[in-house]
Amino acid sequence: MDSQTSQPSQASPPPHTFQVDLRGLVDLLSHHLYSSPKVYLRELLQNAVDAITARRAEQPDAPATVRLYAEGGALRVEDSGVGLTESDVHSLLATIGRSSKRNDGLESARSDFLGQFGIGLLACFVVAERIRVVSRSARTPDAAPVEWTAADDGSYTVRTLPHEARAEPGTTVHLVARAGAAEWLSEERVRSLARDFGALLPYDVRVGDEPVADLPAPWDRPYPSPAGRRVALARHCHDLFGFTPLDSIDLDVPLAGVRGVAYVLPSAVSPAQRASHRVHLKGMLLTERAEQLLPDWAFFVRCVLDTDSLRPTASRESLYEDETLAAVREALGERIRSWLTGLAAGDPERLAAFLSVHHLGVKSLARHDAEMLRTMLPWLPFETTDGRLSLEEFAQRHPVVHFTRTVEEYRQVAPIASAQGVGVVNGGYTYDSELIEALPAVRPGTVVSELDADTVTAHLDTVDPAEELALSAFLGAARARLDPLNCDVVLRAFHPLSVPALHLDDRAARHEQARAEAEEQADDLWAGILGSLRGSTPRARLVLNHLNPLIRRISSLSDPDLIGTATESLYGQALLMAQRPLRPADSALLNRAFIGLLEWATHPDPGRDDRR
């Protein structure tokens, strides 16, 4: 026998059951899962509608009614649904998380139901301190009615009632308002919430004697004419969203089970602003803040639709991100894209009105969609030296489509380029440079070129060499003054005559300028690193207009200091004219030049004739 005595195996401890603090769960529901106490009514309507759906699955001719009665801080909701037996009550109502949709062979038909999470009735504790349910089963007609009463402390009682307590199958839910929540159970609030949540429900839902549903949906109703339909939908949009739309777009995607309408906003909005849409699930309002329903570029519309294919989250206040939602998003985007191409083909006036407000959204779409860009070319507006034109019209006028990447660059060159007959498009606005560069792909033969300082300078007339040589001393003094700013001085003749000087640079010059400034402020280590990044040292240019009378007078000066002060003044004025942001060094230069000119004006040289 072995010397070591074997140890007896220890028995596994019995499993324990989670204990649920119902009050804590109610707090979780009210403050974290649901956005507002108002969802309690949606859950009641949802349970009633699902009960009717379950009964009609077995009895197609069964009545389909829901009645809500609110009075004195109490609410009663009656439905003609499938009802419950006593065993159903114990297994469903008293077990958190279990849904009736998972029972009795109905799992395969769950797509017919609105609720699938089994926690809906608990939402009523957000506004009520007590819930009483009286139900009679349609599946077991001989079973007695059963009463389930629950309090918000987690306790409940179940008892059977006499048959006359409820003669017909169905369920009645009684709520008693908790302290401070009576307003949520008032008749006016119940009526308002029922209309909001249940306007598209397919059953007979009433608050008292007043119908809740407003069917068919506005987009499915017959109208005497297209114009009458547009007016009716515009009224619906104003009632729903608070604005009168520019137009409405039908959203009919049968394969995705989607029907609805998109309303075009009458004013421009930021592309970064998250659009909120209203989504009904099988007629029940799911959310009025669906953000992921449309592609990001379609920020110029607000939608309201009904679907039977999309999945809700556990709170049933937003949509579950899955392949179905992605497919619906793509299909709705394609519907809006088709509307745009239809306007371009058949209604240019409405398209022009739309683009005057929402051209940014269409540009966002066109940069990723060559066909859309080709369709919109005659319509999308761009800022150019020939005025506000489409790229198609601009390309017809100019053999080369020159463009700038920033608004500042455009402002520098636009007046001068226009006077020299060079057409330039401002590509500094959102998406514009991308669309300009894509132009050759949709308009074969078009030449697109980014405009830089060399190109502009090349289009300006040179000065007679003899005249420029005579001004070499002046140019030398001017260049010496601006050399610390990495700016060259060149002399050209150009129109308009009223422009004395033009400041030209490009991205390479600005990058080098920023690198040089950083190098001056860095320690030895970083200065060495930044110094190693120095390339061919591109420089900005101050182009002096030899045709301008002021430049002619300044160029006749002989005092190097006065020439330098005048050059600094011209440099600062050129920056201001281009609406370029001023660096600290530029601001200091402007102040220095201004003071210098004041000193020169108030302390003239003794030999100068003051009478001039």
JSON list of N, CA and C in Angstrom, two decimals, residues 17-53:
[
{"chain": "A", "resi": 17, "resn": "THR", "atom": "N", "xyz": [-27.63, 32.12, -7.04]},
{"chain": "A", "resi": 17, "resn": "THR", "atom": "CA", "xyz": [-28.44, 32.89, -7.98]},
{"chain": "A", "resi": 17, "resn": "THR", "atom": "C", "xyz": [-28.24, 34.38, -7.73]},
{"chain": "A", "resi": 18, "resn": "PHE", "atom": "N", "xyz": [-28.10, 35.13, -8.81]},
{"chain": "A", "resi": 18, "resn": "PHE", "atom": "CA", "xyz": [-27.96, 36.57, -8.68]},
{"chain": "A", "resi": 18, "resn": "PHE", "atom": "C", "xyz": [-29.18, 37.15, -7.97]},
{"chain": "A", "resi": 19, "resn": "GLN", "atom": "N", "xyz": [-28.92, 38.10, -7.09]},
{"chain": "A", "resi": 19, "resn": "GLN", "atom": "CA", "xyz": [-29.99, 38.83, -6.43]},
{"chain": "A", "resi": 19, "resn": "GLN", "atom": "C", "xyz": [-30.10, 40.20, -7.09]},
{"chain": "A", "resi": 20, "resn": "VAL", "atom": "N", "xyz": [-31.29, 40.56, -7.50]},
{"chain": "A", "resi": 20, "resn": "VAL", "atom": "CA", "xyz": [-31.50, 41.82, -8.21]},
{"chain": "A", "resi": 20, "resn": "VAL", "atom": "C", "xyz": [-32.16, 42.83, -7.30]},
{"chain": "A", "resi": 21, "resn": "ASP", "atom": "N", "xyz": [-31.52, 43.98, -7.16]},
{"chain": "A", "resi": 21, "resn": "ASP", "atom": "CA", "xyz": [-32.11, 45.10, -6.43]},
{"chain": "A", "resi": 21, "resn": "ASP", "atom": "C", "xyz": [-32.96, 45.89, -7.42]},
{"chain": "A", "resi": 22, "resn": "LEU", "atom": "N", "xyz": [-34.27, 45.70, -7.35]},
{"chain": "A", "resi": 22, "resn": "LEU", "atom": "CA", "xyz": [-35.14, 46.30, -8.36]},
{"chain": "A", "resi": 22, "resn": "LEU", "atom": "C", "xyz": [-35.06, 47.82, -8.33]},
{"chain": "A", "resi": 23, "resn": "ARG", "atom": "N", "xyz": [-34.96, 48.41, -7.14]},
{"chain": "A", "resi": 23, "resn": "ARG", "atom": "CA", "xyz": [-34.86, 49.87, -7.08]},
{"chain": "A", "resi": 23, "resn": "ARG", "atom": "C", "xyz": [-33.59, 50.35, -7.77]},
{"chain": "A", "resi": 24, "resn": "GLY", "atom": "N", "xyz": [-32.49, 49.62, -7.56]},
{"chain": "A", "resi": 24, "resn": "GLY", "atom": "CA", "xyz": [-31.26, 49.98, -8.26]},
{"chain": "A", "resi": 24, "resn": "GLY", "atom": "C", "xyz": [-31.39, 49.79, -9.76]},
{"chain": "A", "resi": 25, "resn": "LEU", "atom": "N", "xyz": [-32.12, 48.74, -10.17]},
{"chain": "A", "resi": 25, "resn": "LEU", "atom": "CA", "xyz": [-32.33, 48.51, -11.59]},
{"chain": "A", "resi": 25, "resn": "LEU", "atom": "C", "xyz": [-33.18, 49.62, -12.20]},
{"chain": "A", "resi": 26, "resn": "VAL", "atom": "N", "xyz": [-34.20, 50.05, -11.50]},
{"chain": "A", "resi": 26, "resn": "VAL", "atom": "CA", "xyz": [-35.04, 51.15, -11.99]},
{"chain": "A", "resi": 26, "resn": "VAL", "atom": "C", "xyz": [-34.21, 52.42, -12.16]},
{"chain": "A", "resi": 27, "resn": "ASP", "atom": "N", "xyz": [-33.33, 52.68, -11.19]},
{"chain": "A", "resi": 27, "resn": "ASP", "atom": "CA", "xyz": [-32.46, 53.84, -11.30]},
{"chain": "A", "resi": 27, "resn": "ASP", "atom": "C", "xyz": [-31.56, 53.72, -12.53]},
{"chain": "A", "resi": 28, "resn": "LEU", "atom": "N", "xyz": [-31.06, 52.51, -12.78]},
{"chain": "A", "resi": 28, "resn": "LEU", "atom": "CA", "xyz": [-30.22, 52.28, -13.95]},
{"chain": "A", "resi": 28, "resn": "LEU", "atom": "C", "xyz": [-31.01, 52.53, -15.23]},
{"chain": "A", "resi": 29, "resn": "LEU", "atom": "N", "xyz": [-32.23, 52.02, -15.28]},
{"chain": "A", "resi": 29, "resn": "LEU", "atom": "CA", "xyz": [-33.05, 52.22, -16.47]},
{"chain": "A", "resi": 29, "resn": "LEU", "atom": "C", "xyz": [-33.34, 53.70, -16.71]},
{"chain": "A", "resi": 30, "resn": "SER", "atom": "N", "xyz": [-33.71, 54.41, -15.66]},
{"chain": "A", "resi": 30, "resn": "SER", "atom": "CA", "xyz": [-34.17, 55.79, -15.82]},
{"chain": "A", "resi": 30, "resn": "SER", "atom": "C", "xyz": [-33.04, 56.76, -16.09]},
{"chain": "A", "resi": 31, "resn": "HIS", "atom": "N", "xyz": [-31.84, 56.47, -15.56]},
{"chain": "A", "resi": 31, "resn": "HIS", "atom": "CA", "xyz": [-30.75, 57.43, -15.70]},
{"chain": "A", "resi": 31, "resn": "HIS", "atom": "C", "xyz": [-29.71, 57.05, -16.74]},
{"chain": "A", "resi": 32, "resn": "HIS", "atom": "N", "xyz": [-29.72, 55.78, -17.21]},
{"chain": "A", "resi": 32, "resn": "HIS", "atom": "CA", "xyz": [-28.65, 55.37, -18.10]},
{"chain": "A", "resi": 32, "resn": "HIS", "atom": "C", "xyz": [-29.16, 54.67, -19.37]},
{"chain": "A", "resi": 33, "resn": "LEU", "atom": "N", "xyz": [-30.11, 53.76, -19.26]},
{"chain": "A", "resi": 33, "resn": "LEU", "atom": "CA", "xyz": [-30.56, 53.05, -20.45]},
{"chain": "A", "resi": 33, "resn": "LEU", "atom": "C", "xyz": [-31.52, 53.90, -21.27]},
{"chain": "A", "resi": 34, "resn": "TYR", "atom": "N", "xyz": [-32.50, 54.51, -20.61]},
{"chain": "A", "resi": 34, "resn": "TYR", "atom": "CA", "xyz": [-33.49, 55.31, -21.32]},
{"chain": "A", "resi": 34, "resn": "TYR", "atom": "C", "xyz": [-33.17, 56.80, -21.18]},
{"chain": "A", "resi": 35, "resn": "SER", "atom": "N", "xyz": [-33.43, 57.53, -22.26]},
{"chain": "A", "resi": 35, "resn": "SER", "atom": "CA", "xyz": [-33.07, 58.96, -22.27]},
{"chain": "A", "resi": 35, "resn": "SER", "atom": "C", "xyz": [-34.10, 59.81, -21.53]},
{"chain": "A", "resi": 36, "resn": "SER", "atom": "N", "xyz": [-35.33, 59.32, -21.37]},
{"chain": "A", "resi": 36, "resn": "SER", "atom": "CA", "xyz": [-36.39, 60.13, -20.77]},
{"chain": "A", "resi": 36, "resn": "SER", "atom": "C", "xyz": [-37.46, 59.21, -20.19]},
{"chain": "A", "resi": 37, "resn": "PRO", "atom": "N", "xyz": [-38.17, 59.66, -19.14]},
{"chain": "A", "resi": 37, "resn": "PRO", "atom": "CA", "xyz": [-39.28, 58.85, -18.61]},
{"chain": "A", "resi": 37, "resn": "PRO", "atom": "C", "xyz": [-40.36, 58.56, -19.64]},
{"chain": "A", "resi": 38, "resn": "LYS", "atom": "N", "xyz": [-40.43, 59.35, -20.71]},
{"chain": "A", "resi": 38, "resn": "LYS", "atom": "CA", "xyz": [-41.51, 59.19, -21.67]},
{"chain": "A", "resi": 38, "resn": "LYS", "atom": "C", "xyz": [-41.51, 57.82, -22.34]},
{"chain": "A", "resi": 39, "resn": "VAL", "atom": "N", "xyz": [-40.37, 57.11, -22.30]},
{"chain": "A", "resi": 39, "resn": "VAL", "atom": "CA", "xyz": [-40.32, 55.82, -22.99]},
{"chain": "A", "resi": 39, "resn": "VAL", "atom": "C", "xyz": [-41.23, 54.79, -22.34]},
{"chain": "A", "resi": 40, "resn": "TYR", "atom": "N", "xyz": [-41.70, 55.06, -21.13]},
{"chain": "A", "resi": 40, "resn": "TYR", "atom": "CA", "xyz": [-42.59, 54.09, -20.48]},
{"chain": "A", "resi": 40, "resn": "TYR", "atom": "C", "xyz": [-43.81, 53.83, -21.34]},
{"chain": "A", "resi": 41, "resn": "LEU", "atom": "N", "xyz": [-44.33, 54.90, -21.99]},
{"chain": "A", "resi": 41, "resn": "LEU", "atom": "CA", "xyz": [-45.54, 54.72, -22.79]},
{"chain": "A", "resi": 41, "resn": "LEU", "atom": "C", "xyz": [-45.23, 53.93, -24.07]},
{"chain": "A", "resi": 42, "resn": "ARG", "atom": "N", "xyz": [-44.06, 54.15, -24.62]},
{"chain": "A", "resi": 42, "resn": "ARG", "atom": "CA", "xyz": [-43.68, 53.36, -25.79]},
{"chain": "A", "resi": 42, "resn": "ARG", "atom": "C", "xyz": [-43.62, 51.88, -25.43]},
{"chain": "A", "resi": 43, "resn": "GLU", "atom": "N", "xyz": [-43.08, 51.56, -24.25]},
{"chain": "A", "resi": 43, "resn": "GLU", "atom": "CA", "xyz": [-42.98, 50.16, -23.84]},
{"chain": "A", "resi": 43, "resn": "GLU", "atom": "C", "xyz": [-44.37, 49.55, -23.64]},
{"chain": "A", "resi": 44, "resn": "LEU", "atom": "N", "xyz": [-45.29, 50.32, -23.08]},
{"chain": "A", "resi": 44, "resn": "LEU", "atom": "CA", "xyz": [-46.66, 49.81, -22.92]},
{"chain": "A", "resi": 44, "resn": "LEU", "atom": "C", "xyz": [-47.32, 49.56, -24.27]},
{"chain": "A", "resi": 45, "resn": "LEU", "atom": "N", "xyz": [-47.19, 50.54, -25.18]},
{"chain": "A", "resi": 45, "resn": "LEU", "atom": "CA", "xyz": [-47.75, 50.36, -26.52]},
{"chain": "A", "resi": 45, "resn": "LEU", "atom": "C", "xyz": [-47.09, 49.17, -27.22]},
{"chain": "A", "resi": 46, "resn": "GLN", "atom": "N", "xyz": [-45.80, 49.05, -27.04]},
{"chain": "A", "resi": 46, "resn": "GLN", "atom": "CA", "xyz": [-45.05, 47.99, -27.70]},
{"chain": "A", "resi": 46, "resn": "GLN", "atom": "C", "xyz": [-45.51, 46.61, -27.22]},
{"chain": "A", "resi": 47, "resn": "ASN", "atom": "N", "xyz": [-45.67, 46.46, -25.90]},
{"chain": "A", "resi": 47, "resn": "ASN", "atom": "CA", "xyz": [-46.15, 45.19, -25.37]},
{"chain": "A", "resi": 47, "resn": "ASN", "atom": "C", "xyz": [-47.54, 44.87, -25.88]},
{"chain": "A", "resi": 48, "resn": "ALA", "atom": "N", "xyz": [-48.40, 45.89, -25.95]},
{"chain": "A", "resi": 48, "resn": "ALA", "atom": "CA", "xyz": [-49.76, 45.67, -26.42]},
{"chain": "A", "resi": 48, "resn": "ALA", "atom": "C", "xyz": [-49.78, 45.26, -27.89]},
{"chain": "A", "resi": 49, "resn": "VAL", "atom": "N", "xyz": [-48.99, 45.94, -28.70]},
{"chain": "A", "resi": 49, "resn": "VAL", "atom": "CA", "xyz": [-48.95, 45.63, -30.14]},
{"chain": "A", "resi": 49, "resn": "VAL", "atom": "C", "xyz": [-48.37, 44.24, -30.36]},
{"chain": "A", "resi": 50, "resn": "ASP", "atom": "N", "xyz": [-47.32, 43.89, -29.62]},
{"chain": "A", "resi": 50, "resn": "ASP", "atom": "CA", "xyz": [-46.73, 42.56, -29.77]},
{"chain": "A", "resi": 50, "resn": "ASP", "atom": "C", "xyz": [-47.71, 41.47, -29.33]},
{"chain": "A", "resi": 51, "resn": "ALA", "atom": "N", "xyz": [-48.50, 41.74, -28.30]},
{"chain": "A", "resi": 51, "resn": "ALA", "atom": "CA", "xyz": [-49.49, 40.76, -27.85]},
{"chain": "A", "resi": 51, "resn": "ALA", "atom": "C", "xyz": [-50.55, 40.54, -28.93]},
{"chain": "A", "resi": 52, "resn": "ILE", "atom": "N", "xyz": [-50.96, 41.63, -29.59]},
{"chain": "A", "resi": 52, "resn": "ILE", "atom": "CA", "xyz": [-51.94, 41.50, -30.68]},
{"chain": "A", "resi": 52, "resn": "ILE", "atom": "C", "xyz": [-51.33, 40.73, -31.85]},
{"chain": "A", "resi": 53, "resn": "THR", "atom": "N", "xyz": [-50.07, 41.03, -32.17]},
{"chain": "A", "resi": 53, "resn": "THR", "atom": "CA", "xyz": [-49.39, 40.32, -33.26]},
{"chain": "A", "resi": 53, "resn": "THR", "atom": "C", "xyz": [-49.30, 38.84, -32.97]}
]
